[in-house]
PDB file of C-alpha atoms in Angstrom:
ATOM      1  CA  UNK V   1       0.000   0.000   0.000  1.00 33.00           C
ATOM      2  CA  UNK V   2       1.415   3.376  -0.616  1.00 35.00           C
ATOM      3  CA  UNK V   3       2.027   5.773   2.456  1.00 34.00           C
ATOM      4  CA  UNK V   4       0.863   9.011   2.340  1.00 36.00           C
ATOM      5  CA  UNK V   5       0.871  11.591   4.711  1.00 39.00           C
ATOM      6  CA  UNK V   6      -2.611  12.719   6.951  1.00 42.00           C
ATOM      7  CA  UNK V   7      -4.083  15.095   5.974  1.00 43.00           C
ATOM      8  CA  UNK V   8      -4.456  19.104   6.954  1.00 41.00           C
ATOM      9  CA  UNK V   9      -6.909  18.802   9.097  1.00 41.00           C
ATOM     10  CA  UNK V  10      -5.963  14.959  10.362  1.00 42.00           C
ATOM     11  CA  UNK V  11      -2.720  16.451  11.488  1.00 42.00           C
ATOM     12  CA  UNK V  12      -4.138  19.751  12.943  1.00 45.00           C
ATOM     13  CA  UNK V  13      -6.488  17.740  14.997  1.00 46.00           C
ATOM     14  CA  UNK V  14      -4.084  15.167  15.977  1.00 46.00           C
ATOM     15  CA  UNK V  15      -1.210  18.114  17.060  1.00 48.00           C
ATOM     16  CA  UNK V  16      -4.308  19.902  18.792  1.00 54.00           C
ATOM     17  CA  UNK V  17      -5.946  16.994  20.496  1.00 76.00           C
ATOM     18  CA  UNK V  18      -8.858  17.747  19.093  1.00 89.00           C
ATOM     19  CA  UNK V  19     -10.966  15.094  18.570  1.00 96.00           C
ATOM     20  CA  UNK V  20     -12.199  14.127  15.147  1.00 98.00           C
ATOM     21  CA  UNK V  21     -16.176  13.675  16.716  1.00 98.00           C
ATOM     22  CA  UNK V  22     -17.322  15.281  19.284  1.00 98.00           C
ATOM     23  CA  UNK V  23     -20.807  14.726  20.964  1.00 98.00           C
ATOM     24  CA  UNK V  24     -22.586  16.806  23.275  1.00 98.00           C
ATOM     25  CA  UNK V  25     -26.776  15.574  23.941  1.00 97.00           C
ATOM     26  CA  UNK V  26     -27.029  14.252  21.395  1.00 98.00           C
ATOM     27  CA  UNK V  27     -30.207  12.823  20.843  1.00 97.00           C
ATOM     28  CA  UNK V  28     -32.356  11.702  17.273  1.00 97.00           C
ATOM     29  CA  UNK V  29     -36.454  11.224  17.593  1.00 95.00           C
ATOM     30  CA  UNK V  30     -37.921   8.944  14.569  1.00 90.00           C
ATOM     31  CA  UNK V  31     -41.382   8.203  14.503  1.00 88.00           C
ATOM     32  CA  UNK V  32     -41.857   9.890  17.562  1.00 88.00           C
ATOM     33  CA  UNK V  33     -39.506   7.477  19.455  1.00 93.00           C
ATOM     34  CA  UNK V  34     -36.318   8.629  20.685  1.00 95.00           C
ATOM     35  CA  UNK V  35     -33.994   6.119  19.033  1.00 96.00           C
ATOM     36  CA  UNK V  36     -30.300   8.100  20.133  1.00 97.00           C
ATOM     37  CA  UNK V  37     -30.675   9.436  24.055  1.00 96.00           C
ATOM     38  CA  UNK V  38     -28.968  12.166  24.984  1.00 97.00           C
ATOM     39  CA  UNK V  39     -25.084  11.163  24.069  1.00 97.00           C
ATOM     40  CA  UNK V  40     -21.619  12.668  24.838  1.00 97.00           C
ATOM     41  CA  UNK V  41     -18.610  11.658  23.685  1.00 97.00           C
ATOM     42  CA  UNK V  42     -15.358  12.472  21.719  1.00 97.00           C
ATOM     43  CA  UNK V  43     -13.820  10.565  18.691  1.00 97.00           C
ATOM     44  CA  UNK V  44      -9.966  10.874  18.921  1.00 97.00           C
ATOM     45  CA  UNK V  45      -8.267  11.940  15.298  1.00 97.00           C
ATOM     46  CA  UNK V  46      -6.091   8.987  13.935  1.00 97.00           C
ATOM     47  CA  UNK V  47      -7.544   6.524  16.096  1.00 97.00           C
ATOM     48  CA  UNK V  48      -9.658   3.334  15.080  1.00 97.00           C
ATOM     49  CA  UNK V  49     -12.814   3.112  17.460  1.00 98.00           C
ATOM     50  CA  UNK V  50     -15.692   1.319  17.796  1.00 96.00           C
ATOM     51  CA  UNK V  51     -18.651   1.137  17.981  1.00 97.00           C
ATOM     52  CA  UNK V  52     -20.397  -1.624  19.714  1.00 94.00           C
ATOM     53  CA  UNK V  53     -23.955  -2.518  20.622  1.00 91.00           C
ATOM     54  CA  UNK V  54     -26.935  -5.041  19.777  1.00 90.00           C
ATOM     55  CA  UNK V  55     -29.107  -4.849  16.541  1.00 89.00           C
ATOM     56  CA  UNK V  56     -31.709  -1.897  17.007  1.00 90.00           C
ATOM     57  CA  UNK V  57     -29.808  -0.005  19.500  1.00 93.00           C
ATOM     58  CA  UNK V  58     -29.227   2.940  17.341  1.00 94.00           C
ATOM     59  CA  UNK V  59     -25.815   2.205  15.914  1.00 95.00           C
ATOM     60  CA  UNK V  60     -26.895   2.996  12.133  1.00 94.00           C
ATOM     61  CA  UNK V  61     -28.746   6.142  13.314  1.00 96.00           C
ATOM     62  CA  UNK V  62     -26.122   7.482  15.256  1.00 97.00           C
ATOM     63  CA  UNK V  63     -23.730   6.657  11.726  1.00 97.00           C
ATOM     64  CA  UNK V  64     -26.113   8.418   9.965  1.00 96.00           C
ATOM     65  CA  UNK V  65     -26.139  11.858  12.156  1.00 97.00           C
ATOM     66  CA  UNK V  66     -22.640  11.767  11.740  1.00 97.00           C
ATOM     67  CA  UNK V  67     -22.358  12.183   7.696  1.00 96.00           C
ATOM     68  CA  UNK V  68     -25.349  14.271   7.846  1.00 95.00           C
ATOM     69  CA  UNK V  69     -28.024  11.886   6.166  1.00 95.00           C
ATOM     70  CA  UNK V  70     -30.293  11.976   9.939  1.00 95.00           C
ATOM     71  CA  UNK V  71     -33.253  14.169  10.386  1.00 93.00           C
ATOM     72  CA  UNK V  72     -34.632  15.376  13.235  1.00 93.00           C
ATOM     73  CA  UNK V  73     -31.019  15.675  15.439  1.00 96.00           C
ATOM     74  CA  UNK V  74     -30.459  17.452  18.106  1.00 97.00           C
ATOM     75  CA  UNK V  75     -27.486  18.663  20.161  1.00 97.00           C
ATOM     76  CA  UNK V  76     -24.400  19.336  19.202  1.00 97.00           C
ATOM     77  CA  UNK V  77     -22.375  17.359  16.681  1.00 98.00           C
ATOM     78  CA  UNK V  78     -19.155  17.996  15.175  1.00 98.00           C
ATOM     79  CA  UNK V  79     -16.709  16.620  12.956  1.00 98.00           C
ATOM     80  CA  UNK V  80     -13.004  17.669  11.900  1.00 97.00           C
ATOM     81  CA  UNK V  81     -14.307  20.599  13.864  1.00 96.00           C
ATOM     82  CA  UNK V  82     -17.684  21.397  11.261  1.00 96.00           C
ATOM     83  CA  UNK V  83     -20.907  20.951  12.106  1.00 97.00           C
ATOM     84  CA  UNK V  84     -22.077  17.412  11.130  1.00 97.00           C
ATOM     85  CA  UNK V  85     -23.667  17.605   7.490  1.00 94.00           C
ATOM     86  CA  UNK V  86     -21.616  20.433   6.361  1.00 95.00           C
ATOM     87  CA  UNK V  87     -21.176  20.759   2.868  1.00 92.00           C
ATOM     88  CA  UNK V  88     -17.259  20.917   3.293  1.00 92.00           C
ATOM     89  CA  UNK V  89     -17.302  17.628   4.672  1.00 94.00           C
ATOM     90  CA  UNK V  90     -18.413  15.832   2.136  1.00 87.00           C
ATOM     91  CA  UNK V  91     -15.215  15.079   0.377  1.00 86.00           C
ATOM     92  CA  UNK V  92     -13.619  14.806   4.014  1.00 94.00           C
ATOM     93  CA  UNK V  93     -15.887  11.797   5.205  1.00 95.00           C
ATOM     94  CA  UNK V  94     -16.269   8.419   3.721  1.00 93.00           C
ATOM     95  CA  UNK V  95     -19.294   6.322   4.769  1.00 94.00           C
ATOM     96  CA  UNK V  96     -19.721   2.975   4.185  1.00 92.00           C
ATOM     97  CA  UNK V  97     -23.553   1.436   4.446  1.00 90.00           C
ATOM     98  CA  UNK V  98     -24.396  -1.911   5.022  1.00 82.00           C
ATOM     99  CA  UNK V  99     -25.925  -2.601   2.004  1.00 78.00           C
ATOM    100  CA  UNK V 100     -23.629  -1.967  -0.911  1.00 71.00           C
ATOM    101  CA  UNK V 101     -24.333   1.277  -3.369  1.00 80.00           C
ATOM    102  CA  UNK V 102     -22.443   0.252  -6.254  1.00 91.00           C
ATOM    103  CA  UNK V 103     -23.233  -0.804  -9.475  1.00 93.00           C
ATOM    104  CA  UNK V 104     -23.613  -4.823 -10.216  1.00 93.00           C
ATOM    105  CA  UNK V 105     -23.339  -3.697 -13.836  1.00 94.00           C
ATOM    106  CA  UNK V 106     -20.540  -2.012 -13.595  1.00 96.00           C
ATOM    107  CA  UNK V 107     -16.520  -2.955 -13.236  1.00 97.00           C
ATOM    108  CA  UNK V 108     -15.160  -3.071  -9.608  1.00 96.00           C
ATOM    109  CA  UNK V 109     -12.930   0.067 -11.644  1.00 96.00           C
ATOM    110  CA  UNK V 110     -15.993   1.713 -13.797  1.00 96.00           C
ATOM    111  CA  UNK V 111     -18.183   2.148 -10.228  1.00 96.00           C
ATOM    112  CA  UNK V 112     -14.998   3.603  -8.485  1.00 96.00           C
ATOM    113  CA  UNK V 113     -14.144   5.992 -11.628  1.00 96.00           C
ATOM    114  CA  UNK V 114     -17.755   6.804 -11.564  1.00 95.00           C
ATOM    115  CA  UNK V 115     -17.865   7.975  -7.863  1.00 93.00           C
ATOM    116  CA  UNK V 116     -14.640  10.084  -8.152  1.00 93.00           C
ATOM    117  CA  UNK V 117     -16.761  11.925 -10.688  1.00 92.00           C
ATOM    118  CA  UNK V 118     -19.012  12.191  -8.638  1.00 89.00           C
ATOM    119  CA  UNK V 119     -16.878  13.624  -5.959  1.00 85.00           C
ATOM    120  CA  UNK V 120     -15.634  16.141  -8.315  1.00 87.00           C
ATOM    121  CA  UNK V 121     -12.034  14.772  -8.365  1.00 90.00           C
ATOM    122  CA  UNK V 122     -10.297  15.916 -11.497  1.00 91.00           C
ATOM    123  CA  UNK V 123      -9.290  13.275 -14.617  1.00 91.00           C
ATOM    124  CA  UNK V 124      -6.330  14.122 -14.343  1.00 92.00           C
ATOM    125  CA  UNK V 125      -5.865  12.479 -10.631  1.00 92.00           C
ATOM    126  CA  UNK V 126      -8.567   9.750 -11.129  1.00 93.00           C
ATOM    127  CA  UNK V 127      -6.640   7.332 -12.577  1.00 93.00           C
ATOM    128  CA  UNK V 128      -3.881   7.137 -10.101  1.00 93.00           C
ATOM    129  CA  UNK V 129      -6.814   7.203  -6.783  1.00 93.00           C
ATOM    130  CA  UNK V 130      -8.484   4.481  -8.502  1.00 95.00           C
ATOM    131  CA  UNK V 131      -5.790   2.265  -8.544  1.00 95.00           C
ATOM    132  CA  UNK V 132      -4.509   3.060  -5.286  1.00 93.00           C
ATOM    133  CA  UNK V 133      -7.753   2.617  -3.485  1.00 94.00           C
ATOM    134  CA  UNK V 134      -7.992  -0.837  -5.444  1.00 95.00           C
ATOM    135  CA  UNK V 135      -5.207  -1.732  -3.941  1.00 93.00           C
ATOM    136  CA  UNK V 136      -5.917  -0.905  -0.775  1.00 91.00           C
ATOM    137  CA  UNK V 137      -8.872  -3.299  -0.490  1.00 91.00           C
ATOM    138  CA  UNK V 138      -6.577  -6.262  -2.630  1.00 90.00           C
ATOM    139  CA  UNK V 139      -9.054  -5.942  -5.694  1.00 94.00           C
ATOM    140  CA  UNK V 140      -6.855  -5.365  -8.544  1.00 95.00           C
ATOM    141  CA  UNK V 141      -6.717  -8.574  -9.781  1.00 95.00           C
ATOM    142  CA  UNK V 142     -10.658  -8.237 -10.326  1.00 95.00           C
ATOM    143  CA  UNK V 143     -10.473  -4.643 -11.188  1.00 95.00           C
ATOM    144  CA  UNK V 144     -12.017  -5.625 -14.640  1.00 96.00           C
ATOM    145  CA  UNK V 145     -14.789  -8.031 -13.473  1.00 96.00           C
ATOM    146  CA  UNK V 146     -17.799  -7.145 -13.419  1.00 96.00           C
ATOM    147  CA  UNK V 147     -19.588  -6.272  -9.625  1.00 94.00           C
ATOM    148  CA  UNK V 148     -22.229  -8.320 -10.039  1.00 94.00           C
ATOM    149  CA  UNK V 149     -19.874 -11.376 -10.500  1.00 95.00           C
ATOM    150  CA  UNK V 150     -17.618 -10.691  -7.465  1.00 91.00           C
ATOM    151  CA  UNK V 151     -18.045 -12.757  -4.257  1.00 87.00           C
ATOM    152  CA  UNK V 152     -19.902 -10.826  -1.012  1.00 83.00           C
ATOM    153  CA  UNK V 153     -16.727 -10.260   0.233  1.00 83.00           C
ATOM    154  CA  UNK V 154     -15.389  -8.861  -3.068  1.00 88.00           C
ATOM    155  CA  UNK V 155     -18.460  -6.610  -3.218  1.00 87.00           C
ATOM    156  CA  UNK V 156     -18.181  -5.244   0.469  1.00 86.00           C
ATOM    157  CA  UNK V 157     -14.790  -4.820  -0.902  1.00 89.00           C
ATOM    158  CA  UNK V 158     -15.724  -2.307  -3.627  1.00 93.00           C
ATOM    159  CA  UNK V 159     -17.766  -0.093  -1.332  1.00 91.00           C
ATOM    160  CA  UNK V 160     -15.152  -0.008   0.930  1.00 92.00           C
ATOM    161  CA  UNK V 161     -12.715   1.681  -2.076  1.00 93.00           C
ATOM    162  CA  UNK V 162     -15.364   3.820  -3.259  1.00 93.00           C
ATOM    163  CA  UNK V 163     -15.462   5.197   0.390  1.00 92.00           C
ATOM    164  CA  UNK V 164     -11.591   5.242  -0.117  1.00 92.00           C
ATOM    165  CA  UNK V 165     -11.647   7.507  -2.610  1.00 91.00           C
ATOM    166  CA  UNK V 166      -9.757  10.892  -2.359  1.00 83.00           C
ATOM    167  CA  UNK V 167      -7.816   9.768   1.051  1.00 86.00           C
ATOM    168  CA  UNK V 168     -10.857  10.764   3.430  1.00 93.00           C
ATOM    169  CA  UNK V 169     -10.057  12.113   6.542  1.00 97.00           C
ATOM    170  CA  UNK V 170     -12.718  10.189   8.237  1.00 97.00           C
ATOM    171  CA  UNK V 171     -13.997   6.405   7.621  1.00 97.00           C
ATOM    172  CA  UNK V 172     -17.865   5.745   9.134  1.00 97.00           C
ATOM    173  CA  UNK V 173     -18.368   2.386   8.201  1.00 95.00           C
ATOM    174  CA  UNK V 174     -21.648   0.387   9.571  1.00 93.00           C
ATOM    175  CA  UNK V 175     -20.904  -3.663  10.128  1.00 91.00           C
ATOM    176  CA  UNK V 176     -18.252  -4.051   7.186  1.00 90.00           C
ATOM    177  CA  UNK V 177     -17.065  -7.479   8.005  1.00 86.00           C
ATOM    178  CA  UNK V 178     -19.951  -8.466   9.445  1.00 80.00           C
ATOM    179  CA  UNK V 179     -21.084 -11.790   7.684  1.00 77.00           C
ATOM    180  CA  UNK V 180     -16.895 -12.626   5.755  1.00 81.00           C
ATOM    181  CA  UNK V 181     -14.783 -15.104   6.269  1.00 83.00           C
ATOM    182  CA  UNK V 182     -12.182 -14.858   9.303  1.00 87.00           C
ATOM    183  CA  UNK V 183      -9.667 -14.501   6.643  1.00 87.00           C
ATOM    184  CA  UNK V 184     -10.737 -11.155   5.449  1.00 85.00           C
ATOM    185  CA  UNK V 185     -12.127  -9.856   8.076  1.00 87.00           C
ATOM    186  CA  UNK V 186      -8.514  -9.964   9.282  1.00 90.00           C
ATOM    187  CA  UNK V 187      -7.121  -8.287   6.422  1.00 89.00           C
ATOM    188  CA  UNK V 188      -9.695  -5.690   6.586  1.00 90.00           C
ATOM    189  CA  UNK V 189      -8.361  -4.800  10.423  1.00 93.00           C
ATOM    190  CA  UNK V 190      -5.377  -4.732   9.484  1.00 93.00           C
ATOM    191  CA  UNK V 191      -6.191  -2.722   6.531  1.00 92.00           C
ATOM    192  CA  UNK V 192      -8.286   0.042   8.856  1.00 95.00           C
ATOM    193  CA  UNK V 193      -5.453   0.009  11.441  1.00 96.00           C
ATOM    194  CA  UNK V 194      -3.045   0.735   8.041  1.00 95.00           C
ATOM    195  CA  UNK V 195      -5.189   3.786   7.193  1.00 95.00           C
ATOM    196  CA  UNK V 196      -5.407   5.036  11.158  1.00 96.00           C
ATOM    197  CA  UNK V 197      -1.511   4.640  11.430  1.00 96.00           C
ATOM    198  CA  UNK V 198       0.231   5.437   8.014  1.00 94.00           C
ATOM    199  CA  UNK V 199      -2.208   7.853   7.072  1.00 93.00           C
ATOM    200  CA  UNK V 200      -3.896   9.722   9.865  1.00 96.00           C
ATOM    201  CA  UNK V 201      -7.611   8.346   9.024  1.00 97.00           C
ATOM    202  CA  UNK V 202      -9.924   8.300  11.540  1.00 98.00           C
ATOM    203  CA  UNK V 203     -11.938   5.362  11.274  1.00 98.00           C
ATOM    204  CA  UNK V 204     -15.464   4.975  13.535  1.00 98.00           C
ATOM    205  CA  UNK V 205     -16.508   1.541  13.270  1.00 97.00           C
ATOM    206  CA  UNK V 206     -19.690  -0.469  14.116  1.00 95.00           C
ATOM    207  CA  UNK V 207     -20.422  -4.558  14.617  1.00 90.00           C
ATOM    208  CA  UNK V 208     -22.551  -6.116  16.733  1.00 86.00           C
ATOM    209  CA  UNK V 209     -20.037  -8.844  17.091  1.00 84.00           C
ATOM    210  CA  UNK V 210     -18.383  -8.244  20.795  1.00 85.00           C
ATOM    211  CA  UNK V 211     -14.980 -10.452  19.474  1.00 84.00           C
ATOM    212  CA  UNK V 212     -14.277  -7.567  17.475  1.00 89.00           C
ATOM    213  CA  UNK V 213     -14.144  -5.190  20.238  1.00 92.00           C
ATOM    214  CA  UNK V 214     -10.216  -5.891  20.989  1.00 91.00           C
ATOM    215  CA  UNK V 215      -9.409  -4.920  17.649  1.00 94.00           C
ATOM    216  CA  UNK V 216     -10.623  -1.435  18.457  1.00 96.00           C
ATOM    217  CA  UNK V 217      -8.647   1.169  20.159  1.00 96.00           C
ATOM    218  CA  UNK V 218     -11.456   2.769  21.866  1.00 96.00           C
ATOM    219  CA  UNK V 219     -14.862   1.652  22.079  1.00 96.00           C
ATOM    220  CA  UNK V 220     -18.101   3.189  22.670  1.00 97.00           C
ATOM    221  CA  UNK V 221     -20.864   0.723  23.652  1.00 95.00           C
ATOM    222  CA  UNK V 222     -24.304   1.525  22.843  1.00 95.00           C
ATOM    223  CA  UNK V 223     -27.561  -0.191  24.252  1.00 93.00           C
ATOM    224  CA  UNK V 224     -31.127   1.084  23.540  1.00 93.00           C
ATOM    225  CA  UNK V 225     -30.011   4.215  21.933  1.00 95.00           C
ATOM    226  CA  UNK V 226     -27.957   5.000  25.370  1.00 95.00           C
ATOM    227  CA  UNK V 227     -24.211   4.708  25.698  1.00 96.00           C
ATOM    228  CA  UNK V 228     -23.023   2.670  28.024  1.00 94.00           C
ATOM    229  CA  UNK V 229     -19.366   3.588  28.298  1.00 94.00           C
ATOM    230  CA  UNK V 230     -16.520   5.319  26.378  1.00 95.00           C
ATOM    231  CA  UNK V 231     -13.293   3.968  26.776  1.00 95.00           C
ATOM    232  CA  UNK V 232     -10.120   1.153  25.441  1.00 95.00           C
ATOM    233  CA  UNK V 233     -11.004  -2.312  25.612  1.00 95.00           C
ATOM    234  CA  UNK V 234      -8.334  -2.458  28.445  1.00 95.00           C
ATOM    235  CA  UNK V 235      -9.954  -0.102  30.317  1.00 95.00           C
ATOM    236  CA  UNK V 236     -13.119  -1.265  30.387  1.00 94.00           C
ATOM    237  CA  UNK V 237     -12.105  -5.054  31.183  1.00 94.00           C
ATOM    238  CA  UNK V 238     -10.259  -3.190  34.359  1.00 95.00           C
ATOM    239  CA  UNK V 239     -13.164  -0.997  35.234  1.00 94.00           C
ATOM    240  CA  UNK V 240     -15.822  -4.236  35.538  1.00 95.00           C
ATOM    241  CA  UNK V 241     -13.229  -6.836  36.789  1.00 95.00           C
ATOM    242  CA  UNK V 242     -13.885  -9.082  33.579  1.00 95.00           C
ATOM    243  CA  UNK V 243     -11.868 -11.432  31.436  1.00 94.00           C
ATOM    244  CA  UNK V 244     -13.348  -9.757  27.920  1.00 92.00           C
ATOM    245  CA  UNK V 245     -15.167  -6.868  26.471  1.00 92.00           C
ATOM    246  CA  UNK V 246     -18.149  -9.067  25.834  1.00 92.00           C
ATOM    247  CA  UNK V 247     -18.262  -9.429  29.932  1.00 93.00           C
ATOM    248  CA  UNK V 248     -17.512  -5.947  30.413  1.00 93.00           C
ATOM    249  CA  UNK V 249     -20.732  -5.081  28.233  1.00 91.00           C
ATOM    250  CA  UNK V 250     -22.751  -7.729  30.057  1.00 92.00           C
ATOM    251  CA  UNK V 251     -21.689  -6.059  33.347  1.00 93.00           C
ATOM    252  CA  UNK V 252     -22.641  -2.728  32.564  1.00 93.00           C
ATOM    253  CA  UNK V 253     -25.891  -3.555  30.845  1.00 91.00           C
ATOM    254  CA  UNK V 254     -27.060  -5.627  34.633  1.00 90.00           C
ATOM    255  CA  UNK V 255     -25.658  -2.185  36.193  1.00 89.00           C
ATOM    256  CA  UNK V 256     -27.900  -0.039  34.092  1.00 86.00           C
ATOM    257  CA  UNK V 257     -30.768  -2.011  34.626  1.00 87.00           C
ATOM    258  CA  UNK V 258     -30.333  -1.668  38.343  1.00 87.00           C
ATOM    259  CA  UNK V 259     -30.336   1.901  38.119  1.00 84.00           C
ATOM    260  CA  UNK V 260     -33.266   1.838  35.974  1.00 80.00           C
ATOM    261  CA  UNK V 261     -35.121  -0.172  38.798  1.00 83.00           C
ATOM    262  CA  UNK V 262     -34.114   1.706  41.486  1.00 84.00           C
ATOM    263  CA  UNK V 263     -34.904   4.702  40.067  1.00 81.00           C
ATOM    264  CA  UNK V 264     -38.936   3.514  38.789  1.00 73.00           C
TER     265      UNK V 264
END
């Protein structure tokens, strides 16, 4: 993989210890339910972090408040120091769904030289990000195939470059490995830890599989929209006297539902 230096703003964040999110009440109502209640948190810049919680707990909303695709938000969100949604952001972030937008008629190469269009990134320079950010994800041997062809792991694969595209500052991916091999879902760690080391890439992660947790630096567990702690893996094994993250997360949910009784 070729290095290449964070960005501007990566390194003015990182030099500043600024953090690359930062949450203050935040909270998201849908359908009159409050789905995200009333988080704070901070993000470090360059770090790889994630985030960890059951299905429905408000992972995907929260993912979606943070590249600005959330109604109804409230509280203050920013990132690389904008307000969440900005305009200027939009070449900063990369976001990663977890159902793939790209093209199954389309070349894992024609989707990604159609999305640097997209992104406004000159001819010139297209050529030469395409490539790279095929090479990042170990596609270039099926540059030329066609999406719809590739394996599921080969088409997570292609939305992951796409998102790659134009060395983002910040990586918001929901569940990418969630349902490969252990083979690449290995490589893809050790890809995102790559990006968060040799780069400066921020890179906010979500799985509802807890054995991913120590692959994270930092972790922020959610449960029913509420987060249930902030901290390294480490941290949290030493602050609940457990063996693994997975017990650490089962402590603190029995915890909150004590509080919760007590205070009914």
């Amino acid at each position: 993989m070729n290095k290449r230096p964070p960005g501007p703003a990566a390194r003015d964040s990182q030099g500043s210890g600024r953090p690359a999110i930062h949450a203050a009440g935040l909270s998201v109502v849908r359908g009159g339910r409050t789905v995200v209640d009333d988080l704070t948190f901070d993000v470090p810049a360059g770090s790889v972090t994630g985030l960890l919680g059951p299905s429905g707990c408000g992972k995907s909303t929260l993912m979606r408040a943070l590249v600005g695709t959330q109604a109804k938000v409230t509280g203050t969100l920013d990132v690389l120091g904008r307000p969440a949604g900005s305009a200027p952001l939009r070449a900063r972030v990369g976001y990663v769904t977890q159902d793939p937008s790209v093209y199954g008629d389309l070349t894992a190469r024609q989707n990604l030289d159609y999305y640097a269009a997209v992104l406004g990134i000159p001819r010139r320079e297209r050529s030469g990000m395409v490539d790279r950010a095929l090479n990042d994800v170990d596609l270039t041997s099926h540059a030329d195939s066609l999406t719809a062809n590739l394996s599921g792991g080969q088409h997570s694969r292609v939305s992951l470059a796409v998102a790659l595209l134009g060395t983002p500052e910040l990586l918001v991916l929901d569940e990418p490995t969630v349902g490969l091999d252990p083979v690449l879902r290995r490589d893809l760690w050790n890809l995102f830890h790559r990006l968060a080391s040799e780069r400066g890439t921020t890179l906010l992660i979500s799985s509802h599989v807890m054995d991913e947790a120590d692959r994270c630096q930092n972790l922020l567990l959610m449960r029913s929209g509420r987060l249930l702690a902030a901290d390294s893996p480490a941290a949290l094994r030493a602050r609940t006297h457990t063996d693994s993250v997975e017990g650490a997360f089962l402590h603190l949910v029995d915890e909150a539902r004590r509080a919760e009784t007590a205070a009914s």
